[in-house]
Coordinates of N, CA and C in Angstrom, one line a residue:
X1 N 72.7 -14.2 12.0 CA 71.9 -15.3 12.2 C 70.9 -15.1 13.3
X2 N 69.7 -15.7 13.2 CA 68.6 -15.5 14.1 C 69.0 -15.8 15.5
X3 N 69.7 -16.9 15.8 CA 70.0 -17.2 17.2 C 70.9 -16.2 17.9
X4 N 71.8 -15.6 17.1 CA 72.6 -14.5 17.7 C 71.8 -13.3 17.9
X5 N 70.9 -13.0 17.0 CA 70.0 -11.8 17.2 C 69.2 -12.0 18.4
X6 N 68.7 -13.2 18.7 CA 67.9 -13.4 19.9 C 68.7 -13.3 21.2
X7 N 70.0 -13.6 21.1 CA 70.8 -13.4 22.3 C 71.1 -12.0 22.6
X8 N 71.2 -11.2 21.5 CA 71.5 -9.8 21.7 C 70.2 -9.0 22.0
X9 N 69.1 -9.5 21.6 CA 67.8 -8.9 21.8 C 66.8 -10.0 22.1
X10 N 66.7 -10.4 23.4 CA 65.8 -11.5 23.8 C 64.3 -11.2 23.4
X11 N 63.9 -10.0 23.3 CA 62.5 -9.7 23.0 C 62.2 -9.5 21.5
X12 N 63.2 -9.8 20.7 CA 63.1 -9.7 19.3 C 62.0 -10.6 18.7
X13 N 61.2 -10.1 17.9 CA 60.1 -10.9 17.2 C 60.5 -11.1 15.8
X14 N 60.7 -12.4 15.4 CA 61.1 -12.7 14.0 C 59.9 -13.1 13.2
X15 N 59.6 -12.4 12.2 CA 58.4 -12.7 11.3 C 58.8 -13.8 10.4
X16 N 57.9 -14.8 10.4 CA 58.2 -16.0 9.5 C 58.0 -15.6 8.1
X17 N 58.8 -16.4 7.2 CA 58.7 -16.1 5.8 C 57.4 -16.5 5.2
X18 N 56.9 -15.8 4.2 CA 55.6 -16.1 3.6 C 55.9 -16.0 2.1
X19 N 56.4 -17.1 1.5 CA 56.7 -17.1 0.1 C 55.5 -17.0 -0.8
X20 N 54.3 -17.4 -0.4 CA 53.1 -17.2 -1.2 C 52.9 -15.7 -1.4
X21 N 53.1 -14.9 -0.3 CA 52.9 -13.5 -0.4 C 54.0 -12.9 -1.3
X22 N 55.2 -13.4 -1.2 CA 56.3 -12.9 -2.0 C 56.1 -13.1 -3.5
X23 N 55.6 -14.4 -3.8 CA 55.3 -14.7 -5.2 C 54.2 -13.9 -5.7
X24 N 53.2 -13.6 -4.9 CA 52.0 -12.8 -5.4 C 52.5 -11.4 -5.7
X25 N 53.3 -10.8 -4.8 CA 53.8 -9.5 -5.0 C 54.7 -9.4 -6.3
X26 N 55.5 -10.5 -6.4 CA 56.4 -10.5 -7.6 C 55.7 -10.6 -8.9
X27 N 54.6 -11.3 -8.9 CA 53.8 -11.4 -10.1 C 53.1 -10.1 -10.5
X28 N 52.7 -9.4 -9.4 CA 52.1 -8.0 -9.7 C 53.1 -7.1 -10.3
X29 N 54.4 -7.2 -9.8 CA 55.4 -6.3 -10.4 C 55.7 -6.7 -11.8
X30 N 55.7 -8.0 -12.1 CA 56.1 -8.5 -13.4 C 55.0 -8.2 -14.4
X31 N 53.8 -8.1 -14.0 CA 52.7 -7.7 -14.9 C 52.9 -6.3 -15.3
X32 N 53.5 -5.5 -14.4 CA 53.8 -4.1 -14.8 C 54.9 -4.0 -15.7
X33 N 56.0 -4.8 -15.4 CA 57.2 -4.8 -16.3 C 56.8 -5.1 -17.7
X34 N 55.9 -6.0 -18.0 CA 55.5 -6.4 -19.3 C 55.0 -5.2 -20.2
X35 N 54.5 -4.2 -19.5 CA 54.0 -3.0 -20.2 C 55.1 -2.2 -20.8
X36 N 56.3 -2.4 -20.3 CA 57.4 -1.6 -20.7 C 58.5 -2.4 -21.5
X37 N 58.5 -3.7 -21.2 CA 59.4 -4.6 -21.9 C 58.8 -6.0 -21.8
X38 N 58.1 -6.5 -22.8 CA 57.5 -7.8 -22.8 C 58.5 -8.9 -22.6
X39 N 59.8 -8.6 -22.9 CA 60.8 -9.7 -22.8 C 61.8 -9.4 -21.6
X40 N 61.3 -8.8 -20.6 CA 62.2 -8.5 -19.4 C 62.6 -9.8 -18.8
X41 N 63.7 -9.7 -18.1 CA 64.2 -10.9 -17.4 C 64.2 -10.7 -15.9
X42 N 63.8 -11.7 -15.2 CA 63.7 -11.7 -13.7 C 64.8 -12.6 -13.1
X43 N 65.7 -12.0 -12.3 CA 66.7 -12.9 -11.7 C 66.3 -13.6 -10.5
X44 N 65.2 -13.0 -9.8 CA 64.7 -13.6 -8.6 C 63.3 -13.0 -8.4
X45 N 62.7 -13.2 -7.2 CA 61.4 -12.7 -7.0 C 61.4 -11.2 -6.8
X46 N 62.6 -10.6 -6.4 CA 62.6 -9.2 -6.1 C 63.6 -8.4 -7.0
X47 N 63.9 -9.0 -8.2 CA 64.9 -8.3 -9.0 C 64.6 -8.6 -10.5
X48 N 64.7 -7.6 -11.3 CA 64.4 -7.8 -12.8 C 65.2 -6.7 -13.6
X49 N 65.4 -7.1 -14.8 CA 66.1 -6.2 -15.7 C 65.2 -5.9 -17.0
X50 N 65.1 -4.7 -17.4 CA 64.3 -4.3 -18.5 C 65.1 -3.5 -19.5
X51 N 64.8 -3.7 -20.8 CA 65.3 -2.8 -21.8 C 64.1 -2.0 -22.3
X52 N 64.1 -0.7 -21.9 CA 62.9 0.1 -22.2 C 63.2 1.0 -23.4
X53 N 64.2 0.7 -24.2 CA 64.6 1.5 -25.3 C 63.4 1.7 -26.3
X54 N 62.7 0.5 -26.7 CA 61.6 0.6 -27.6 C 60.5 1.4 -27.0
X55 N 60.2 1.3 -25.7 CA 59.1 2.0 -25.1 C 59.5 3.5 -25.1
X56 N 60.7 3.9 -24.8 CA 61.1 5.3 -24.9 C 61.0 5.9 -26.3
X57 N 61.3 5.1 -27.3 CA 61.2 5.5 -28.6 C 59.8 5.8 -29.0
X58 N 58.9 4.9 -28.6 CA 57.5 5.1 -28.8 C 57.0 6.4 -28.2
X59 N 57.4 6.6 -26.9 CA 57.0 7.8 -26.2 C 57.5 9.1 -26.9
X60 N 58.8 8.9 -27.4 CA 59.4 10.0 -28.1 C 58.6 10.4 -29.4
X61 N 58.1 9.3 -30.1 CA 57.4 9.5 -31.4 C 56.0 10.2 -31.0
X62 N 55.4 9.8 -29.9 CA 54.2 10.4 -29.5 C 54.4 11.9 -29.2
X63 N 55.5 12.2 -28.5 CA 55.8 13.6 -28.2 C 56.0 14.4 -29.4
X64 N 56.7 13.8 -30.4 CA 57.0 14.5 -31.7 C 55.7 14.9 -32.4
X65 N 54.8 13.9 -32.4 CA 53.5 14.0 -33.1 C 52.6 15.1 -32.5
X66 N 52.9 15.3 -31.2 CA 52.1 16.3 -30.4 C 52.6 17.7 -30.6
X67 N 53.8 17.8 -31.2 CA 54.3 19.2 -31.4 C 53.6 19.9 -32.6
X68 N 53.6 21.2 -32.6 CA 52.9 21.9 -33.6 C 53.4 21.6 -35.0
X69 N 54.7 21.4 -35.2 CA 55.2 21.0 -36.5 C 56.1 19.8 -36.3
X70 N 55.6 18.6 -36.3 CA 56.3 17.4 -36.0 C 57.6 17.2 -36.9
X71 N 57.4 17.6 -38.2 CA 58.5 17.3 -39.1 C 59.7 18.2 -38.8
X72 N 59.5 19.4 -38.3 CA 60.6 20.3 -38.1 C 61.0 20.5 -36.6
X73 N 60.2 19.9 -35.7 CA 60.5 20.1 -34.3 C 61.1 18.8 -33.6
X74 N 61.3 17.8 -34.3 CA 61.8 16.5 -33.7 C 63.2 16.7 -33.1
X75 N 63.9 17.7 -33.7 CA 65.3 17.9 -33.2 C 65.3 18.6 -31.8
X76 N 64.1 19.1 -31.4 CA 64.0 19.6 -30.0 C 64.1 18.6 -29.0
X77 N 63.8 17.3 -29.3 CA 63.9 16.2 -28.4 C 65.3 15.7 -28.3
X78 N 66.1 16.5 -27.7 CA 67.6 16.2 -27.7 C 67.9 15.1 -26.6
X79 N 69.2 14.9 -26.4 CA 69.6 13.9 -25.5 C 69.1 14.2 -24.1
X80 N 69.2 15.4 -23.7 CA 68.7 15.8 -22.3 C 67.3 15.5 -22.1
X81 N 66.4 15.7 -23.1 CA 65.0 15.4 -23.0 C 64.8 13.9 -22.9
X82 N 65.6 13.1 -23.7 CA 65.4 11.6 -23.6 C 65.9 11.1 -22.2
X83 N 66.9 11.7 -21.7 CA 67.3 11.3 -20.3 C 66.3 11.6 -19.3
X84 N 65.6 12.8 -19.4 CA 64.6 13.1 -18.5 C 63.4 12.2 -18.7
X85 N 63.1 11.8 -20.0 CA 62.0 10.9 -20.2 C 62.3 9.5 -19.6
X86 N 63.5 9.1 -19.7 CA 63.9 7.8 -19.1 C 63.6 7.8 -17.6
X87 N 64.0 8.9 -16.9 CA 63.8 9.1 -15.5 C 62.3 9.1 -15.1
X88 N 61.6 9.8 -16.0 CA 60.1 9.8 -15.7 C 59.5 8.5 -15.8
X89 N 59.9 7.7 -16.8 CA 59.3 6.4 -17.1 C 59.6 5.4 -15.9
X90 N 60.9 5.5 -15.5 CA 61.3 4.6 -14.4 C 60.6 5.0 -13.1
X91 N 60.4 6.3 -12.9 CA 59.7 6.7 -11.7 C 58.2 6.3 -11.8
X92 N 57.7 6.3 -12.9 CA 56.3 5.8 -13.2 C 56.2 4.3 -12.8
X93 N 57.2 3.5 -13.3 CA 57.2 2.1 -13.0 C 57.2 1.9 -11.5
X94 N 58.1 2.6 -10.8 CA 58.2 2.4 -9.3 C 56.9 2.8 -8.6
X95 N 56.3 3.9 -9.1 CA 55.0 4.3 -8.5 C 53.9 3.3 -8.7
X96 N 53.9 2.7 -9.9 CA 52.9 1.7 -10.1 C 53.1 0.5 -9.3
X97 N 54.3 0.1 -9.0 CA 54.6 -1.1 -8.2 C 54.1 -0.8 -6.8
X98 N 54.4 0.4 -6.3 CA 53.9 0.7 -4.9 C 52.4 0.6 -4.8
X99 N 51.7 1.1 -5.8 CA 50.2 1.0 -5.7 C 49.7 -0.4 -5.9
X100 N 50.3 -1.1 -6.8 CA 49.8 -2.5 -7.1 C 50.1 -3.5 -5.9
X101 N 51.2 -3.2 -5.1 CA 51.5 -4.1 -4.0 C 51.1 -3.5 -2.7
X102 N 50.3 -2.5 -2.7 CA 49.8 -1.9 -1.4 C 51.0 -1.4 -0.6
X103 N 52.0 -0.8 -1.2 CA 52.9 -0.1 -0.4 C 54.4 -0.5 -0.5
X104 N 54.7 -1.6 -1.3 CA 56.1 -2.0 -1.4 C 56.8 -0.9 -2.2
X105 N 58.1 -0.7 -1.8 CA 58.9 0.3 -2.5 C 60.0 -0.5 -3.3
X106 N 60.6 0.2 -4.2 CA 61.7 -0.5 -5.0 C 62.7 0.6 -5.4
X107 N 63.9 0.1 -5.7 CA 64.9 1.0 -6.2 C 65.2 0.6 -7.7
X108 N 65.8 1.5 -8.4 CA 66.1 1.2 -9.8 C 67.4 2.0 -10.3
X109 N 68.0 1.4 -11.2 CA 69.2 2.0 -11.8 C 68.9 2.1 -13.3
X110 N 69.3 3.2 -13.9 CA 69.1 3.5 -15.3 C 70.5 3.6 -16.0
X111 N 70.8 2.8 -16.9 CA 72.2 2.8 -17.5 C 72.1 2.1 -18.9
X112 N 73.2 2.2 -19.7 CA 73.3 1.6 -21.0 C 73.3 0.1 -21.0
X113 N 73.7 -0.6 -19.9 CA 73.7 -2.0 -19.9 C 73.3 -2.5 -18.5
X114 N 73.1 -3.8 -18.5 CA 72.5 -4.5 -17.3 C 73.5 -4.3 -16.1
X115 N 74.7 -4.5 -16.3 CA 75.7 -4.4 -15.1 C 75.7 -3.1 -14.5
X116 N 75.7 -2.0 -15.2 CA 75.8 -0.7 -14.7 C 74.4 -0.3 -14.0
X117 N 73.3 -0.8 -14.6 CA 72.0 -0.5 -14.0 C 71.9 -1.2 -12.7
X118 N 72.4 -2.5 -12.6 CA 72.3 -3.2 -11.3 C 73.1 -2.5 -10.2
X119 N 74.3 -2.1 -10.6 CA 75.1 -1.3 -9.6 C 74.4 -0.1 -9.2
X120 N 73.9 0.7 -10.2 CA 73.2 2.0 -9.9 C 72.0 1.8 -9.0
X121 N 71.3 0.6 -9.1 CA 70.1 0.4 -8.4 C 70.3 0.4 -6.9
X122 N 71.6 0.2 -6.4 CA 71.9 0.2 -5.0 C 72.2 1.6 -4.5
X123 N 72.2 2.6 -5.3 CA 72.7 3.9 -4.9 C 71.6 4.7 -4.0
X124 N 70.3 4.5 -4.4 CA 69.3 5.2 -3.7 C 68.2 4.3 -3.1
X125 N 68.7 3.2 -2.5 CA 67.8 2.3 -1.8 C 67.3 2.9 -0.5
X126 N 66.1 2.6 -0.1 CA 65.2 1.5 -0.6 C 64.1 2.0 -1.5
X127 N 64.1 3.3 -1.8 CA 63.0 3.8 -2.6 C 63.5 5.0 -3.4
X128 N 64.3 4.7 -4.4 CA 64.8 5.8 -5.2 C 65.4 5.2 -6.5
X129 N 66.0 6.1 -7.3 CA 66.5 5.6 -8.6 C 67.8 6.5 -8.9
X130 N 68.6 5.9 -9.7 CA 69.9 6.6 -10.1 C 70.1 6.5 -11.6
X131 N 70.4 7.6 -12.2 CA 70.7 7.6 -13.6 C 72.2 7.8 -13.9
X132 N 72.8 6.7 -14.4 CA 74.2 6.8 -14.7 C 74.5 7.7 -15.9
X133 N 73.7 7.7 -16.9 CA 73.9 8.5 -18.1 C 74.4 7.6 -19.2
X134 N 74.2 8.1 -20.4 CA 74.5 7.3 -21.6 C 75.7 7.8 -22.4
X135 N 76.3 8.9 -21.9 CA 77.4 9.5 -22.6 C 78.7 8.9 -22.0
X136 N 79.7 8.9 -22.9 CA 81.0 8.2 -22.5 C 81.6 8.9 -21.2
X137 N 81.5 10.2 -21.1 CA 82.1 10.9 -20.0 C 81.4 10.5 -18.7
X138 N 80.1 10.4 -18.7 CA 79.3 10.1 -17.5 C 79.6 8.6 -17.1
X139 N 79.7 7.7 -18.0 CA 80.0 6.3 -17.7 C 81.4 6.2 -17.0
X140 N 82.4 6.9 -17.6 CA 83.7 6.8 -17.1 C 83.8 7.4 -15.7
X141 N 83.1 8.5 -15.5 CA 83.0 9.1 -14.2 C 82.4 8.2 -13.1
X142 N 81.4 7.5 -13.6 CA 80.6 6.6 -12.7 C 81.5 5.4 -12.3
X143 N 82.2 4.8 -13.2 CA 82.9 3.5 -12.9 C 84.2 3.7 -12.3
X144 N 84.9 4.8 -12.5 CA 86.3 5.0 -12.0 C 86.4 4.8 -10.5
X145 N 85.4 5.4 -9.8 CA 85.5 5.3 -8.3 C 84.9 4.0 -7.7
X146 N 84.3 3.2 -8.5 CA 83.7 2.0 -8.1 C 84.7 1.0 -7.5
X147 N 84.5 0.4 -6.4 CA 85.3 -0.7 -5.9 C 85.0 -1.9 -6.8
X148 N 86.1 -2.7 -7.1 CA 85.9 -3.9 -7.9 C 84.9 -4.8 -7.4
X149 N 84.7 -4.9 -6.1 CA 83.8 -5.8 -5.4 C 82.4 -5.5 -5.8
X150 N 82.1 -4.2 -6.3 CA 80.8 -3.8 -6.7 C 80.4 -4.5 -8.1
X151 N 81.4 -4.9 -8.8 CA 81.1 -5.5 -10.1 C 80.4 -6.9 -9.9
X152 N 79.2 -7.1 -10.4 CA 78.5 -8.4 -10.2 C 79.4 -9.5 -10.7
X153 N 79.6 -10.5 -9.9 CA 80.5 -11.6 -10.3 C 81.8 -11.6 -9.6
X154 N 82.3 -10.5 -9.1 CA 83.6 -10.4 -8.4 C 83.3 -10.8 -7.0
X155 N 83.9 -12.0 -6.6 CA 83.7 -12.5 -5.3 C 84.8 -12.1 -4.3
X156 N 84.7 -12.6 -3.1 CA 85.7 -12.2 -2.0 C 87.1 -12.6 -2.4
X157 N 87.2 -13.8 -2.9 CA 88.6 -14.3 -3.2 C 89.2 -13.5 -4.3
X158 N 88.5 -13.2 -5.4 CA 89.0 -12.4 -6.5 C 89.3 -11.0 -6.0
X159 N 88.5 -10.4 -5.1 CA 88.7 -9.1 -4.6 C 90.0 -9.1 -3.8
X160 N 90.2 -10.1 -3.0 CA 91.4 -10.2 -2.1 C 92.7 -10.3 -3.0
X161 N 92.6 -11.1 -4.0 CA 93.8 -11.2 -4.9 C 94.1 -9.9 -5.6
X162 N 93.1 -9.2 -6.1 CA 93.3 -8.0 -6.8 C 93.8 -6.9 -5.9
X163 N 93.3 -6.9 -4.6 CA 93.7 -5.9 -3.7 C 95.1 -6.1 -3.1
X164 N 95.3 -7.4 -2.6 CA 96.5 -7.7 -1.8 C 97.7 -8.0 -2.7
X165 N 97.5 -8.6 -3.9 CA 98.6 -9.0 -4.8 C 98.9 -7.9 -5.8
X166 N 97.8 -7.3 -6.4 CA 98.0 -6.4 -7.5 C 97.7 -5.0 -7.1
X167 N 97.3 -4.7 -5.9 CA 97.0 -3.4 -5.4 C 95.9 -2.7 -6.2
X168 N 94.9 -3.5 -6.7 CA 93.8 -3.1 -7.5 C 92.6 -3.1 -6.6
X169 N 92.1 -1.9 -6.3 CA 90.9 -1.8 -5.4 C 89.7 -1.2 -6.1
X170 N 89.9 -0.3 -7.0 CA 88.8 0.3 -7.8 C 88.9 0.0 -9.3
X171 N 87.9 0.4 -10.0 CA 87.9 0.2 -11.4 C 89.0 1.0 -12.1
X172 N 89.3 2.2 -11.5 CA 90.3 3.0 -12.1 C 91.7 2.3 -11.9
X173 N 91.8 1.7 -10.7 CA 93.1 0.9 -10.4 C 93.2 -0.2 -11.5
X174 N 92.1 -0.8 -11.8 CA 92.2 -1.9 -12.7 C 92.7 -1.5 -14.1
X175 N 92.2 -0.4 -14.5 CA 92.6 0.2 -15.8 C 94.1 0.6 -15.8
X176 N 94.5 1.2 -14.7 CA 95.8 1.7 -14.6 C 96.8 0.5 -14.5
X177 N 96.4 -0.6 -13.9 CA 97.2 -1.8 -13.7 C 97.0 -2.8 -14.8
X178 N 96.4 -2.5 -15.9 CA 96.1 -3.5 -16.9 C 97.3 -4.3 -17.4
X179 N 98.4 -3.6 -17.4 CA 99.6 -4.3 -17.9 C 100.0 -5.4 -16.9
X180 N 99.8 -5.2 -15.6 CA 100.1 -6.2 -14.6 C 99.1 -7.3 -14.7
X181 N 97.8 -7.0 -14.9 CA 96.8 -8.0 -15.0 C 97.1 -9.0 -16.1
X182 N 97.5 -8.5 -17.2 CA 97.8 -9.3 -18.4 C 99.1 -10.0 -18.4
X183 N 100.0 -9.6 -17.5 CA 101.3 -10.2 -17.4 C 101.4 -11.3 -16.3
X184 N 100.3 -11.5 -15.6 CA 100.2 -12.5 -14.6 C 99.4 -13.7 -15.0
X185 N 99.6 -14.8 -14.4 CA 98.9 -16.0 -14.7 C 97.8 -16.3 -13.6
X186 N 97.6 -15.3 -12.8 CA 96.6 -15.5 -11.7 C 95.2 -15.8 -12.2
X187 N 94.9 -15.2 -13.4 CA 93.6 -15.3 -14.0 C 93.7 -15.9 -15.4
X188 N 92.6 -16.6 -15.8 CA 92.6 -17.0 -17.2 C 92.4 -15.9 -18.1
X189 N 92.7 -16.1 -19.4 CA 92.6 -15.0 -20.4 C 91.2 -14.4 -20.4
X190 N 90.2 -15.3 -20.4 CA 88.8 -14.8 -20.5 C 88.4 -14.0 -19.3
X191 N 88.9 -14.4 -18.1 CA 88.6 -13.7 -16.8 C 89.3 -12.3 -16.9
X192 N 90.6 -12.3 -17.3 CA 91.3 -11.0 -17.4 C 90.5 -10.0 -18.3
X193 N 90.1 -10.5 -19.5 CA 89.3 -9.7 -20.4 C 88.0 -9.2 -19.8
X194 N 87.4 -10.1 -19.0 CA 86.1 -9.7 -18.4 C 86.3 -8.7 -17.3
X195 N 87.3 -8.9 -16.5 CA 87.6 -7.9 -15.4 C 87.9 -6.5 -16.0
X196 N 88.7 -6.4 -17.0 CA 89.0 -5.1 -17.6 C 87.8 -4.5 -18.3
X197 N 87.1 -5.3 -19.0 CA 85.9 -4.8 -19.7 C 84.9 -4.2 -18.6
X198 N 84.7 -5.0 -17.5 CA 83.8 -4.5 -16.5 C 84.3 -3.3 -15.8
X199 N 85.6 -3.1 -15.7 CA 86.1 -2.0 -15.0 C 86.0 -0.7 -15.9
X200 N 85.8 -0.9 -17.2 CA 85.5 0.2 -18.1 C 84.0 0.4 -18.3
X201 N 83.2 -0.3 -17.6 CA 81.7 -0.2 -17.7 C 81.1 -0.9 -18.9
X202 N 81.9 -1.8 -19.6 CA 81.5 -2.5 -20.7 C 80.9 -3.8 -20.3
X203 N 79.7 -4.1 -20.7 CA 79.0 -5.4 -20.3 C 78.2 -5.9 -21.4
X204 N 77.8 -7.1 -21.3 CA 77.0 -7.8 -22.4 C 75.6 -7.3 -22.3
X205 N 74.8 -7.8 -23.3 CA 73.4 -7.3 -23.5 C 72.5 -7.6 -22.3
X206 N 71.4 -6.9 -22.2 CA 70.4 -7.2 -21.2 C 69.8 -8.6 -21.3
X207 N 69.8 -9.2 -22.4 CA 69.1 -10.4 -22.6 C 69.8 -11.6 -22.0
X208 N 71.0 -11.4 -21.4 CA 71.7 -12.5 -20.8 C 70.8 -13.1 -19.7
X209 N 70.9 -14.4 -19.5 CA 70.2 -15.1 -18.4 C 70.9 -14.7 -17.1
X210 N 70.2 -14.1 -16.2 CA 70.9 -13.7 -14.9 C 71.5 -14.9 -14.2
X211 N 70.9 -16.1 -14.4 CA 71.3 -17.2 -13.7 C 72.7 -17.7 -14.2
X212 N 73.1 -17.2 -15.4 CA 74.4 -17.6 -15.9 C 75.5 -16.7 -15.4
X213 N 75.2 -15.6 -14.7 CA 76.2 -14.7 -14.1 C 76.9 -15.5 -13.1
X214 N 78.2 -15.6 -13.2 CA 78.9 -16.4 -12.2 C 80.0 -15.6 -11.6
X215 N 80.4 -16.1 -10.4 CA 81.5 -15.4 -9.8 C 82.8 -15.9 -10.4
X216 N 83.7 -15.0 -10.6 CA 85.0 -15.4 -11.2 C 86.0 -15.5 -10.1
X217 N 87.0 -16.3 -10.4 CA 88.1 -16.5 -9.4 C 89.4 -16.7 -10.1
X218 N 90.4 -17.0 -9.3 CA 91.8 -17.2 -9.8 C 91.8 -18.4 -10.7
X219 N 92.8 -18.4 -11.6 CA 93.0 -19.5 -12.5 C 93.5 -20.7 -11.7
X220 N 93.0 -21.9 -12.0 CA 93.3 -23.1 -11.3 C 94.2 -24.0 -12.2

């Protein structure tokens, strides 16, 4: 809180909020997002989710057509190439944002679904990106060590119940203790399903309204 900060540092200068400037910067970023996903969703002024699959496929087609023998060389664009292309495109988006906003930086996560991408976007803040991968092995490796608190929607109360009552701290713990999760009445059936699915890296589509993401809690 500001008043505590002032006590600790009497000479602290607190810059007032300027929401007009925030909204202007947000609009500039959204104008860029539309070039990659016209149907992107913005959860707030400083956060958005995009499905760039169609954009990547178009770029892939352009690359194939530029090859000497398009009909026989398309198999050269393997999974590794597409992963590299995804990283290049996201880096391009971030660079355009910095230029359009006169220096603002942003972080990004690249993953098969919104939940994993959101978690990954925290890995290289404030100015980097992280690619989870789209193969089963890379997703499993990514989620196993994640603390359950990292799952969007898992609040402090749920985290405490999982940790103190069921000894579940990570996504790997959640999977290993699935029999305990389903034998208890601490959570509703839908919440149990959601917790286990999230722990496996399974999430709903990108088109979900971010405002509908809710924190889950114990069964009442």
